[in-house]
């Protein structure tokens, strides 16, 4: 029996049971003005593999609690209701989830469905007046991403993206060291992101649902990582695609892409995104006075790493637990994360991914500014 977990669960329930106070919310968000400001009450949409991990991790959250479910599979809803004690009135399907607008017991919806579905689902949640958390990639193009940002702005709700590494302790230590100049002038970043994908019939290999291939799913970690490790926005990209299995990786589904980026300071990045090689989860940041290395760099952890000063020893905490507590702080208390996790941040990644695909297709250097 995990007593700490039980204790935390009871504490979370106790704080939810507090009377709702009519305090003006620090976030200034009209949809949260009557919230007690303590615990973000979340419904998860799409009860698949990653959602299961998020739900388990949320058991240990102090400031976020799973209270609702949105699914196309009635049997999953029943199982999850039993497992997490979810009330029937907080359960929806993909046809009726707009009705969440009339449910005062749900503050936010966390969209964890296949990539190409995020755009419409996020906009529907925003139009229902609920806070939105969405998995990466937020959409399947920068155009989609911008429409999602605009819809959430118009509805006056937050749009946060599941960039769990932005809260990871060793990653944040490297960012602190870089900001304090401990690596000197940054010159180079290498990001390697990949694994061998299995079942050829899964949605990740279906362009209509995935929006692409490895780049959308795993390469995005090197795209996003290059930005938070270097601490600048890239100004150009070049890219080369290779495909060894035309049956598994059909038109529009990338298997392997190598890409390079240039940054305003003159720093450069060299990255690999693949669905056909294992053991690729590594970041390396080089400066004139030192370096940082993370391997694994973006897996579920523990993340391992070292710098020129020695090993990184920050403790591992389940990424999704930290992420959801921090996101509750952003939404309920107006907290500012060290590395942004908002929709605009995701649009920056999507613009780079659009440019990488264009560079790979045309064999040209694509300018981003
Ligand atoms: P899964 O296939 O395991 O789950 C997706 C779920 O979405 C399904 O179980 C289903 O739930 C729902 N769904 C709705 N429509 C469809 C459809 N047409 N086809 C398939 N599923 C559908 O995927 P993951 O959980 O691995 O990935 C979901 C999202 O999470 C992706 O965007 C992915 O990139 C992201 N992700 C993020 C990770 C991270 O570390 N941040 C890690 C892994 C994934 P139901 O039956 O309840 O409707």
mmCIF file of C-alpha atoms and ligand atoms in Angstrom:
data_model
loop_
_atom_site.group_PDB
_atom_site.id
_atom_site.type_symbol
_atom_site.label_atom_id
_atom_site.label_comp_id
_atom_site.label_asym_id
_atom_site.label_seq_id
_atom_site.Cartn_x
_atom_site.Cartn_y
_atom_site.Cartn_z
ATOM 1 C CA UNK A 1 0.000 0.000 0.000
ATOM 2 C CA UNK A 2 1.418 3.374 -1.009
ATOM 3 C CA UNK A 3 0.564 5.497 2.016
ATOM 4 C CA UNK A 4 2.012 8.768 0.657
ATOM 5 C CA UNK A 5 -0.127 8.382 -2.413
ATOM 6 C CA UNK A 6 -3.229 7.724 -0.247
ATOM 7 C CA UNK A 7 -2.451 10.741 1.880
ATOM 8 C CA UNK A 8 -2.064 12.987 -1.159
ATOM 9 C CA UNK A 9 -5.282 11.647 -2.617
ATOM 10 C CA UNK A 10 -7.199 12.388 0.600
ATOM 11 C CA UNK A 11 -5.695 15.875 0.727
ATOM 12 C CA UNK A 12 -6.781 16.529 -2.847
ATOM 13 C CA UNK A 13 -10.323 15.338 -2.107
ATOM 14 C CA UNK A 14 -10.406 17.452 1.057
ATOM 15 C CA UNK A 15 -9.395 20.575 -0.820
ATOM 16 C CA UNK A 16 -11.976 19.919 -3.516
ATOM 17 C CA UNK A 17 -14.631 19.650 -0.817
ATOM 18 C CA UNK A 18 -13.863 23.201 0.373
ATOM 19 C CA UNK A 19 -16.712 25.626 -0.264
ATOM 20 C CA UNK A 20 -16.276 27.539 -3.502
ATOM 21 C CA UNK A 21 -15.302 31.063 -2.528
ATOM 22 C CA UNK A 22 -16.236 34.021 -4.654
ATOM 23 C CA UNK A 23 -12.716 35.347 -5.055
ATOM 24 C CA UNK A 24 -11.532 37.125 -8.171
ATOM 25 C CA UNK A 25 -9.127 34.835 -9.829
ATOM 26 C CA UNK A 26 -5.471 35.808 -10.195
ATOM 27 C CA UNK A 27 -5.480 34.644 -13.797
ATOM 28 C CA UNK A 28 -8.279 37.179 -14.425
ATOM 29 C CA UNK A 29 -10.030 34.507 -16.454
ATOM 30 C CA UNK A 30 -13.782 35.017 -16.532
ATOM 31 C CA UNK A 31 -14.453 31.291 -16.512
ATOM 32 C CA UNK A 32 -12.588 30.809 -13.239
ATOM 33 C CA UNK A 33 -13.861 33.758 -11.242
ATOM 34 C CA UNK A 34 -15.869 31.580 -8.865
ATOM 35 C CA UNK A 35 -13.155 28.971 -8.436
ATOM 36 C CA UNK A 36 -11.628 28.314 -5.025
ATOM 37 C CA UNK A 37 -8.189 28.647 -6.609
ATOM 38 C CA UNK A 38 -6.891 25.432 -5.034
ATOM 39 C CA UNK A 39 -7.350 22.453 -7.318
ATOM 40 C CA UNK A 40 -7.751 22.359 -11.110
ATOM 41 C CA UNK A 41 -10.525 19.875 -11.935
ATOM 42 C CA UNK A 42 -9.602 18.143 -15.192
ATOM 43 C CA UNK A 43 -11.447 15.945 -17.686
ATOM 44 C CA UNK A 44 -9.280 13.811 -19.976
ATOM 45 C CA UNK A 45 -10.337 13.376 -23.616
ATOM 46 C CA UNK A 46 -9.121 10.152 -25.292
ATOM 47 C CA UNK A 47 -8.493 7.301 -22.872
ATOM 48 C CA UNK A 48 -5.481 5.735 -24.619
ATOM 49 C CA UNK A 49 -1.927 4.835 -23.672
ATOM 50 C CA UNK A 50 -0.600 8.254 -22.743
ATOM 51 C CA UNK A 51 -3.845 9.311 -21.044
ATOM 52 C CA UNK A 52 -3.496 6.264 -18.765
ATOM 53 C CA UNK A 53 -0.032 7.455 -17.759
ATOM 54 C CA UNK A 54 -1.281 10.991 -17.092
ATOM 55 C CA UNK A 55 -4.209 9.715 -15.029
ATOM 56 C CA UNK A 56 -1.950 7.552 -12.833
ATOM 57 C CA UNK A 57 0.502 10.439 -12.370
ATOM 58 C CA UNK A 58 -2.331 12.779 -11.393
ATOM 59 C CA UNK A 59 -3.085 10.625 -8.345
ATOM 60 C CA UNK A 60 -0.039 12.302 -6.747
ATOM 61 C CA UNK A 61 -0.909 15.860 -7.783
ATOM 62 C CA UNK A 62 -1.560 18.437 -5.089
ATOM 63 C CA UNK A 63 -3.197 21.031 -7.343
ATOM 64 C CA UNK A 64 -4.867 19.040 -10.129
ATOM 65 C CA UNK A 65 -7.436 16.265 -10.013
ATOM 66 C CA UNK A 66 -8.996 13.997 -12.609
ATOM 67 C CA UNK A 67 -12.767 14.496 -12.378
ATOM 68 C CA UNK A 68 -14.127 13.819 -15.874
ATOM 69 C CA UNK A 69 -13.799 11.582 -18.951
ATOM 70 C CA UNK A 70 -14.435 12.026 -22.676
ATOM 71 C CA UNK A 71 -14.169 8.887 -24.773
ATOM 72 C CA UNK A 72 -15.581 7.090 -27.797
ATOM 73 C CA UNK A 73 -15.354 3.750 -25.992
ATOM 74 C CA UNK A 74 -18.132 3.175 -23.397
ATOM 75 C CA UNK A 75 -16.337 0.197 -21.801
ATOM 76 C CA UNK A 76 -13.263 2.364 -21.088
ATOM 77 C CA UNK A 77 -15.468 4.994 -19.462
ATOM 78 C CA UNK A 78 -16.926 2.329 -17.125
ATOM 79 C CA UNK A 79 -13.460 1.006 -16.201
ATOM 80 C CA UNK A 80 -12.000 4.463 -15.636
ATOM 81 C CA UNK A 81 -15.045 5.544 -13.609
ATOM 82 C CA UNK A 82 -14.465 2.620 -11.263
ATOM 83 C CA UNK A 83 -10.695 3.133 -11.122
ATOM 84 C CA UNK A 84 -10.725 6.883 -10.486
ATOM 85 C CA UNK A 85 -14.146 7.365 -8.873
ATOM 86 C CA UNK A 86 -15.514 9.566 -11.672
ATOM 87 C CA UNK A 87 -19.159 10.689 -11.441
ATOM 88 C CA UNK A 88 -21.500 9.665 -14.284
ATOM 89 C CA UNK A 89 -22.493 13.308 -14.836
ATOM 90 C CA UNK A 90 -18.845 14.116 -15.707
ATOM 91 C CA UNK A 91 -18.606 11.553 -18.545
ATOM 92 C CA UNK A 92 -19.028 12.483 -22.205
ATOM 93 C CA UNK A 93 -18.438 11.142 -25.697
ATOM 94 C CA UNK A 94 -17.114 12.912 -28.832
ATOM 95 C CA UNK A 95 -20.647 13.846 -29.935
ATOM 96 C CA UNK A 96 -21.884 15.452 -26.723
ATOM 97 C CA UNK A 97 -18.778 16.889 -25.032
ATOM 98 C CA UNK A 98 -19.763 20.472 -25.948
ATOM 99 C CA UNK A 99 -22.226 20.078 -23.047
ATOM 100 C CA UNK A 100 -19.265 20.333 -20.687
ATOM 101 C CA UNK A 101 -20.093 24.049 -20.898
ATOM 102 C CA UNK A 102 -22.958 23.434 -18.438
ATOM 103 C CA UNK A 103 -20.835 21.442 -15.993
ATOM 104 C CA UNK A 104 -19.545 23.639 -13.157
ATOM 105 C CA UNK A 105 -17.453 20.768 -11.740
ATOM 106 C CA UNK A 106 -15.000 20.637 -14.672
ATOM 107 C CA UNK A 107 -12.481 23.472 -15.126
ATOM 108 C CA UNK A 108 -10.253 22.107 -17.882
ATOM 109 C CA UNK A 109 -10.151 19.461 -20.598
ATOM 110 C CA UNK A 110 -6.870 17.697 -21.447
ATOM 111 C CA UNK A 111 -6.968 16.543 -25.105
ATOM 112 C CA UNK A 112 -4.895 13.325 -25.538
ATOM 113 C CA UNK A 113 -6.187 12.013 -28.868
ATOM 114 C CA UNK A 114 -4.428 11.444 -32.235
ATOM 115 C CA UNK A 115 -2.649 14.589 -33.479
ATOM 116 C CA UNK A 116 -4.951 15.515 -36.365
ATOM 117 C CA UNK A 117 -8.002 15.557 -34.080
ATOM 118 C CA UNK A 118 -6.536 18.133 -31.665
ATOM 119 C CA UNK A 119 -7.463 21.216 -33.751
ATOM 120 C CA UNK A 120 -11.236 20.711 -33.833
ATOM 121 C CA UNK A 121 -11.427 19.214 -30.330
ATOM 122 C CA UNK A 122 -9.456 22.063 -28.740
ATOM 123 C CA UNK A 123 -11.618 24.668 -30.476
ATOM 124 C CA UNK A 124 -14.808 22.925 -29.298
ATOM 125 C CA UNK A 125 -13.517 22.827 -25.706
ATOM 126 C CA UNK A 126 -12.579 26.521 -25.884
ATOM 127 C CA UNK A 127 -16.007 27.392 -27.273
ATOM 128 C CA UNK A 128 -17.516 25.501 -24.329
ATOM 129 C CA UNK A 129 -15.669 27.951 -22.062
ATOM 130 C CA UNK A 130 -13.282 25.438 -20.477
ATOM 131 C CA UNK A 131 -9.506 25.758 -20.018
ATOM 132 C CA UNK A 132 -7.589 23.657 -22.533
ATOM 133 C CA UNK A 133 -4.529 21.459 -22.171
ATOM 134 C CA UNK A 134 -3.506 19.687 -25.380
ATOM 135 C CA UNK A 135 -0.896 17.060 -26.176
ATOM 136 C CA UNK A 136 1.989 17.614 -28.555
ATOM 137 C CA UNK A 137 2.054 18.195 -31.458
ATOM 138 C CA UNK A 138 -0.640 20.790 -30.675
ATOM 139 C CA UNK A 139 -1.810 20.651 -34.307
ATOM 140 C CA UNK A 140 -0.464 19.364 -37.578
ATOM 141 C CA UNK A 141 0.561 22.727 -39.112
ATOM 142 C CA UNK A 142 1.355 26.248 -37.959
ATOM 143 C CA UNK A 143 -1.882 27.437 -39.601
ATOM 144 C CA UNK A 144 -3.917 25.010 -37.481
ATOM 145 C CA UNK A 145 -1.938 25.947 -34.407
ATOM 146 C CA UNK A 146 -2.610 29.654 -34.901
ATOM 147 C CA UNK A 147 -6.344 28.987 -35.336
ATOM 148 C CA UNK A 148 -6.305 27.106 -32.023
ATOM 149 C CA UNK A 149 -4.485 29.962 -30.274
ATOM 150 C CA UNK A 150 -6.935 32.497 -31.731
ATOM 151 C CA UNK A 151 -9.985 30.452 -30.689
ATOM 152 C CA UNK A 152 -8.729 30.123 -27.098
ATOM 153 C CA UNK A 153 -7.917 33.832 -26.915
ATOM 154 C CA UNK A 154 -11.380 34.704 -28.192
ATOM 155 C CA UNK A 155 -12.968 32.385 -25.626
ATOM 156 C CA UNK A 156 -10.714 33.849 -22.894
ATOM 157 C CA UNK A 157 -9.366 30.446 -21.854
ATOM 158 C CA UNK A 158 -5.814 29.193 -21.417
ATOM 159 C CA UNK A 159 -4.305 26.898 -24.027
ATOM 160 C CA UNK A 160 -1.405 24.882 -22.582
ATOM 161 C CA UNK A 161 0.542 22.110 -24.322
ATOM 162 C CA UNK A 162 1.890 18.917 -22.723
ATOM 163 C CA UNK A 163 5.553 19.961 -22.896
ATOM 164 C CA UNK A 164 6.479 17.954 -19.792
ATOM 165 C CA UNK A 165 10.242 18.506 -20.248
ATOM 166 C CA UNK A 166 9.730 22.222 -19.564
ATOM 167 C CA UNK A 167 9.254 21.316 -15.888
ATOM 168 C CA UNK A 168 11.962 18.633 -15.621
ATOM 169 C CA UNK A 169 14.613 19.412 -13.006
ATOM 170 C CA UNK A 170 17.830 18.444 -14.854
ATOM 171 C CA UNK A 171 16.655 20.214 -18.003
ATOM 172 C CA UNK A 172 15.883 23.342 -15.969
ATOM 173 C CA UNK A 173 19.326 23.191 -14.338
ATOM 174 C CA UNK A 174 20.983 23.270 -17.779
ATOM 175 C CA UNK A 175 18.801 26.226 -18.749
ATOM 176 C CA UNK A 176 19.808 28.004 -15.506
ATOM 177 C CA UNK A 177 23.503 27.346 -16.179
ATOM 178 C CA UNK A 178 23.192 28.589 -19.751
ATOM 179 C CA UNK A 179 21.357 31.751 -18.651
ATOM 180 C CA UNK A 180 24.124 32.425 -16.136
ATOM 181 C CA UNK A 181 26.767 32.068 -18.838
ATOM 182 C CA UNK A 182 28.355 28.910 -17.404
ATOM 183 C CA UNK A 183 28.760 27.343 -20.856
ATOM 184 C CA UNK A 184 30.048 30.570 -22.409
ATOM 185 C CA UNK A 185 28.852 31.471 -25.908
ATOM 186 C CA UNK A 186 26.618 28.649 -27.189
ATOM 187 C CA UNK A 187 27.961 27.197 -30.433
ATOM 188 C CA UNK A 188 26.220 23.886 -31.138
ATOM 189 C CA UNK A 189 23.250 21.662 -30.223
ATOM 190 C CA UNK A 190 22.702 18.069 -31.213
ATOM 191 C CA UNK A 191 19.284 16.413 -30.771
ATOM 192 C CA UNK A 192 18.676 12.736 -31.506
ATOM 193 C CA UNK A 193 15.055 11.593 -31.236
ATOM 194 C CA UNK A 194 13.818 8.234 -32.426
ATOM 195 C CA UNK A 195 12.668 4.673 -31.917
ATOM 196 C CA UNK A 196 11.591 1.737 -34.051
ATOM 197 C CA UNK A 197 7.818 1.927 -34.458
ATOM 198 C CA UNK A 198 5.843 -1.340 -34.397
ATOM 199 C CA UNK A 199 2.326 -2.126 -35.653
ATOM 200 C CA UNK A 200 2.045 -0.727 -39.214
ATOM 201 C CA UNK A 201 -1.735 -0.266 -38.812
ATOM 202 C CA UNK A 202 -1.543 2.167 -35.872
ATOM 203 C CA UNK A 203 -2.775 5.781 -36.244
ATOM 204 C CA UNK A 204 0.811 7.123 -35.891
ATOM 205 C CA UNK A 205 1.498 5.730 -39.388
ATOM 206 C CA UNK A 206 -1.730 7.103 -40.871
ATOM 207 C CA UNK A 207 -1.198 10.587 -42.296
ATOM 208 C CA UNK A 208 -4.869 11.516 -41.861
ATOM 209 C CA UNK A 209 -4.650 11.010 -38.081
ATOM 210 C CA UNK A 210 -0.952 11.690 -37.398
ATOM 211 C CA UNK A 211 -0.403 14.650 -39.744
ATOM 212 C CA UNK A 212 3.008 13.228 -40.690
ATOM 213 C CA UNK A 213 5.369 10.628 -39.298
ATOM 214 C CA UNK A 214 8.268 10.546 -36.854
ATOM 215 C CA UNK A 215 8.748 14.320 -36.991
ATOM 216 C CA UNK A 216 5.266 15.031 -35.587
ATOM 217 C CA UNK A 217 5.601 12.413 -32.884
ATOM 218 C CA UNK A 218 9.218 12.207 -31.726
ATOM 219 C CA UNK A 219 11.270 14.604 -33.887
ATOM 220 C CA UNK A 220 9.312 17.441 -32.284
ATOM 221 C CA UNK A 221 11.338 16.793 -29.098
ATOM 222 C CA UNK A 222 14.547 17.779 -30.904
ATOM 223 C CA UNK A 223 12.814 20.779 -32.505
ATOM 224 C CA UNK A 224 11.459 22.011 -29.180
ATOM 225 C CA UNK A 225 14.596 20.943 -27.275
ATOM 226 C CA UNK A 226 16.905 22.878 -29.589
ATOM 227 C CA UNK A 227 14.952 26.034 -28.711
ATOM 228 C CA UNK A 228 15.029 25.617 -24.934
ATOM 229 C CA UNK A 229 18.607 24.320 -24.849
ATOM 230 C CA UNK A 230 20.129 26.973 -27.158
ATOM 231 C CA UNK A 231 17.774 29.650 -25.785
ATOM 232 C CA UNK A 232 17.141 31.248 -29.183
ATOM 233 C CA UNK A 233 14.679 30.890 -32.065
ATOM 234 C CA UNK A 234 16.102 29.380 -35.272
ATOM 235 C CA UNK A 235 16.301 31.615 -38.352
ATOM 236 C CA UNK A 236 16.808 28.929 -41.022
ATOM 237 C CA UNK A 237 16.487 25.181 -41.522
ATOM 238 C CA UNK A 238 17.785 22.610 -43.982
ATOM 239 C CA UNK A 239 16.591 18.983 -44.035
ATOM 240 C CA UNK A 240 17.137 15.648 -45.760
ATOM 241 C CA UNK A 241 14.667 12.743 -45.714
ATOM 242 C CA UNK A 242 15.450 9.055 -46.136
ATOM 243 C CA UNK A 243 12.886 6.242 -46.383
ATOM 244 C CA UNK A 244 13.793 2.564 -46.347
ATOM 245 C CA UNK A 245 10.293 1.041 -46.029
ATOM 246 C CA UNK A 246 7.749 2.449 -48.470
ATOM 247 C CA UNK A 247 5.010 0.082 -47.287
ATOM 248 C CA UNK A 248 5.189 1.029 -43.647
ATOM 249 C CA UNK A 249 5.921 4.732 -44.228
ATOM 250 C CA UNK A 250 3.472 5.821 -46.910
ATOM 251 C CA UNK A 251 3.274 9.162 -48.719
ATOM 252 C CA UNK A 252 3.357 12.001 -46.155
ATOM 253 C CA UNK A 253 4.522 9.751 -43.300
ATOM 254 C CA UNK A 254 8.200 10.486 -42.677
ATOM 255 C CA UNK A 255 10.465 7.694 -41.489
ATOM 256 C CA UNK A 256 13.812 9.490 -40.998
ATOM 257 C CA UNK A 257 14.648 13.176 -41.361
ATOM 258 C CA UNK A 258 17.978 14.800 -40.531
ATOM 259 C CA UNK A 259 17.697 18.544 -40.099
ATOM 260 C CA UNK A 260 19.948 21.468 -39.339
ATOM 261 C CA UNK A 261 19.103 24.875 -37.905
ATOM 262 C CA UNK A 262 20.870 28.198 -37.581
ATOM 263 C CA UNK A 263 20.311 30.685 -34.747
ATOM 264 C CA UNK A 264 20.793 34.487 -34.655
ATOM 265 C CA UNK A 265 23.944 34.250 -32.481
ATOM 266 C CA UNK A 266 25.606 31.998 -35.053
ATOM 267 C CA UNK A 267 24.951 28.798 -33.070
ATOM 268 C CA UNK A 268 23.929 25.813 -35.197
ATOM 269 C CA UNK A 269 21.976 22.619 -34.518
ATOM 270 C CA UNK A 270 22.091 19.184 -36.085
ATOM 271 C CA UNK A 271 19.184 16.824 -35.351
ATOM 272 C CA UNK A 272 17.772 13.426 -36.254
ATOM 273 C CA UNK A 273 14.125 12.343 -36.176
ATOM 274 C CA UNK A 274 13.334 8.696 -36.923
ATOM 275 C CA UNK A 275 10.819 5.873 -36.587
ATOM 276 C CA UNK A 276 13.394 3.313 -37.673
ATOM 277 C CA UNK A 277 16.337 3.387 -35.230
ATOM 278 C CA UNK A 278 16.518 2.612 -31.536
ATOM 279 C CA UNK A 279 18.512 4.161 -28.662
ATOM 280 C CA UNK A 280 18.056 7.725 -29.881
ATOM 281 C CA UNK A 281 17.113 10.005 -27.006
ATOM 282 C CA UNK A 282 20.058 12.349 -26.583
ATOM 283 C CA UNK A 283 20.688 16.107 -26.322
ATOM 284 C CA UNK A 284 24.138 17.692 -26.389
ATOM 285 C CA UNK A 285 24.712 21.413 -25.910
ATOM 286 C CA UNK A 286 28.151 22.855 -26.549
ATOM 287 C CA UNK A 287 29.437 26.270 -25.511
ATOM 288 C CA UNK A 288 32.859 27.899 -25.726
ATOM 289 C CA UNK A 289 33.448 27.281 -21.985
ATOM 290 C CA UNK A 290 31.537 24.075 -21.279
ATOM 291 C CA UNK A 291 28.929 21.540 -22.316
ATOM 292 C CA UNK A 292 25.768 19.722 -21.189
ATOM 293 C CA UNK A 293 24.654 16.260 -22.137
ATOM 294 C CA UNK A 294 21.295 14.548 -21.475
ATOM 295 C CA UNK A 295 20.748 10.861 -22.264
ATOM 296 C CA UNK A 296 17.960 9.944 -21.975
ATOM 297 C CA UNK A 297 16.862 13.487 -22.661
ATOM 298 C CA UNK A 298 13.081 13.377 -23.145
ATOM 299 C CA UNK A 299 11.905 9.862 -22.179
ATOM 300 C CA UNK A 300 9.672 9.363 -19.165
ATOM 301 C CA UNK A 301 12.713 9.319 -16.939
ATOM 302 C CA UNK A 302 14.710 9.330 -14.937
ATOM 303 C CA UNK A 303 16.509 11.774 -17.224
ATOM 304 C CA UNK A 304 20.286 11.358 -16.890
ATOM 305 C CA UNK A 305 22.898 13.966 -17.638
ATOM 306 C CA UNK A 306 26.151 15.731 -16.944
ATOM 307 C CA UNK A 307 27.882 18.972 -17.693
ATOM 308 C CA UNK A 308 31.567 19.953 -17.794
ATOM 309 C CA UNK A 309 31.145 20.520 -14.024
ATOM 310 C CA UNK A 310 30.006 16.949 -13.289
ATOM 311 C CA UNK A 311 26.866 14.818 -13.131
ATOM 312 C CA UNK A 312 23.405 16.353 -12.805
ATOM 313 C CA UNK A 313 21.860 15.095 -9.564
ATOM 314 C CA UNK A 314 18.427 16.749 -9.413
ATOM 315 C CA UNK A 315 15.824 14.189 -8.245
ATOM 316 C CA UNK A 316 13.385 12.500 -10.609
ATOM 317 C CA UNK A 317 9.709 13.201 -10.039
ATOM 318 C CA UNK A 318 7.109 11.681 -12.376
ATOM 319 C CA UNK A 319 6.992 14.206 -15.212
ATOM 320 C CA UNK A 320 3.233 14.244 -15.621
ATOM 321 C CA UNK A 321 2.658 14.841 -11.886
ATOM 322 C CA UNK A 322 4.904 17.914 -11.935
ATOM 323 C CA UNK A 323 3.435 19.076 -15.248
ATOM 324 C CA UNK A 324 -0.161 18.950 -14.043
ATOM 325 C CA UNK A 325 0.605 20.665 -10.727
ATOM 326 C CA UNK A 326 2.532 23.389 -12.553
ATOM 327 C CA UNK A 327 -0.207 23.816 -15.142
ATOM 328 C CA UNK A 328 -2.763 24.190 -12.334
ATOM 329 C CA UNK A 329 -0.528 26.962 -10.957
ATOM 330 C CA UNK A 330 -0.433 28.677 -14.360
ATOM 331 C CA UNK A 331 -4.199 28.478 -14.832
ATOM 332 C CA UNK A 332 -5.367 29.126 -11.273
ATOM 333 C CA UNK A 333 -2.675 31.392 -9.886
ATOM 334 C CA UNK A 334 -1.203 33.052 -12.971
ATOM 335 C CA UNK A 335 2.204 31.409 -12.385
ATOM 336 C CA UNK A 336 4.798 31.978 -15.125
ATOM 337 C CA UNK A 337 6.802 28.898 -16.145
ATOM 338 C CA UNK A 338 10.555 29.261 -16.851
ATOM 339 C CA UNK A 339 10.023 27.848 -20.357
ATOM 340 C CA UNK A 340 6.567 28.677 -21.790
ATOM 341 C CA UNK A 341 4.045 25.878 -22.366
ATOM 342 C CA UNK A 342 1.349 27.930 -24.076
ATOM 343 C CA UNK A 343 -0.191 27.703 -27.516
ATOM 344 C CA UNK A 344 2.167 30.349 -28.940
ATOM 345 C CA UNK A 345 5.120 28.187 -27.908
ATOM 346 C CA UNK A 346 3.587 25.269 -29.815
ATOM 347 C CA UNK A 347 2.985 27.400 -32.918
ATOM 348 C CA UNK A 348 6.730 28.182 -32.945
ATOM 349 C CA UNK A 349 7.474 24.432 -33.107
ATOM 350 C CA UNK A 350 4.844 23.896 -35.807
ATOM 351 C CA UNK A 351 6.324 26.704 -37.952
ATOM 352 C CA UNK A 352 9.722 25.004 -37.735
ATOM 353 C CA UNK A 353 8.202 21.600 -38.576
ATOM 354 C CA UNK A 354 6.401 23.119 -41.601
ATOM 355 C CA UNK A 355 9.787 24.538 -42.687
ATOM 356 C CA UNK A 356 11.596 21.219 -42.140
ATOM 357 C CA UNK A 357 9.064 19.400 -44.334
ATOM 358 C CA UNK A 358 9.410 22.114 -46.999
ATOM 359 C CA UNK A 359 13.232 21.988 -46.844
ATOM 360 C CA UNK A 360 13.215 18.173 -47.125
ATOM 361 C CA UNK A 361 10.792 18.285 -50.068
ATOM 362 C CA UNK A 362 12.572 21.017 -52.009
ATOM 363 C CA UNK A 363 16.178 20.480 -50.963
ATOM 364 C CA UNK A 364 16.461 24.194 -50.193
ATOM 365 C CA UNK A 365 17.449 26.227 -47.164
ATOM 366 C CA UNK A 366 14.241 27.653 -45.698
ATOM 367 C CA UNK A 367 14.391 30.981 -43.881
ATOM 368 C CA UNK A 368 12.197 31.337 -40.821
ATOM 369 C CA UNK A 369 12.272 35.116 -40.553
HETATM 370 P P1 LIG B 1 -3.293 6.042 -28.169
HETATM 371 O O1 LIG B 1 -3.591 5.444 -29.484
HETATM 372 O O2 LIG B 1 -2.772 5.152 -27.094
HETATM 373 O O3 LIG B 1 -4.617 6.729 -27.599
HETATM 374 C C1 LIG B 1 -5.348 7.665 -28.332
HETATM 375 C C2 LIG B 1 -6.810 7.635 -27.881
HETATM 376 O O4 LIG B 1 -7.523 8.635 -28.583
HETATM 377 C C3 LIG B 1 -7.538 6.327 -28.175
HETATM 378 O O5 LIG B 1 -7.355 5.354 -27.195
HETATM 379 C C4 LIG B 1 -8.978 6.786 -28.251
HETATM 380 O O6 LIG B 1 -9.514 6.871 -26.932
HETATM 381 C C5 LIG B 1 -8.886 8.229 -28.755
HETATM 382 N N1 LIG B 1 -9.272 8.350 -30.157
HETATM 383 C C6 LIG B 1 -10.250 9.149 -30.614
HETATM 384 N N2 LIG B 1 -10.388 9.034 -31.938
HETATM 385 C C7 LIG B 1 -9.470 8.127 -32.343
HETATM 386 C C8 LIG B 1 -9.142 7.584 -33.611
HETATM 387 N N3 LIG B 1 -9.772 7.959 -34.739
HETATM 388 N N4 LIG B 1 -8.146 6.680 -33.666
HETATM 389 C C9 LIG B 1 -7.473 6.306 -32.580
HETATM 390 N N5 LIG B 1 -7.772 6.802 -31.328
HETATM 391 C C10 LIG B 1 -8.758 7.702 -31.218
HETATM 392 O O7 LIG B 1 -2.307 7.264 -28.416
HETATM 393 P P2 LIG B 1 -1.377 7.972 -27.356
HETATM 394 O O8 LIG B 1 -2.072 8.061 -26.061
HETATM 395 O O9 LIG B 1 -0.045 7.368 -27.389
HETATM 396 O O10 LIG B 1 -1.216 9.437 -28.018
HETATM 397 C C11 LIG B 1 -2.244 10.418 -27.913
HETATM 398 C C12 LIG B 1 -1.623 11.822 -28.014
HETATM 399 O O11 LIG B 1 -0.703 11.992 -26.942
HETATM 400 C C13 LIG B 1 -0.837 12.066 -29.284
HETATM 401 O O12 LIG B 1 -1.032 13.398 -29.718
HETATM 402 C C14 LIG B 1 0.618 11.876 -28.877
HETATM 403 O O13 LIG B 1 1.537 12.624 -29.644
HETATM 404 C C15 LIG B 1 0.580 12.368 -27.438
HETATM 405 N N6 LIG B 1 1.609 11.739 -26.602
HETATM 406 C C16 LIG B 1 2.392 12.525 -25.823
HETATM 407 C C17 LIG B 1 3.355 11.988 -25.026
HETATM 408 C C18 LIG B 1 4.187 12.866 -24.144
HETATM 409 O O14 LIG B 1 5.145 12.356 -23.549
HETATM 410 N N7 LIG B 1 3.866 14.134 -23.992
HETATM 411 C C19 LIG B 1 3.618 10.543 -25.024
HETATM 412 C C20 LIG B 1 2.700 9.780 -25.828
HETATM 413 C C21 LIG B 1 1.742 10.372 -26.599
HETATM 414 P P3 LIG B 1 -11.066 6.540 -26.623
HETATM 415 O O15 LIG B 1 -11.224 5.091 -26.985
HETATM 416 O O16 LIG B 1 -11.179 6.815 -25.193
HETATM 417 O O17 LIG B 1 -11.873 7.453 -27.486
#
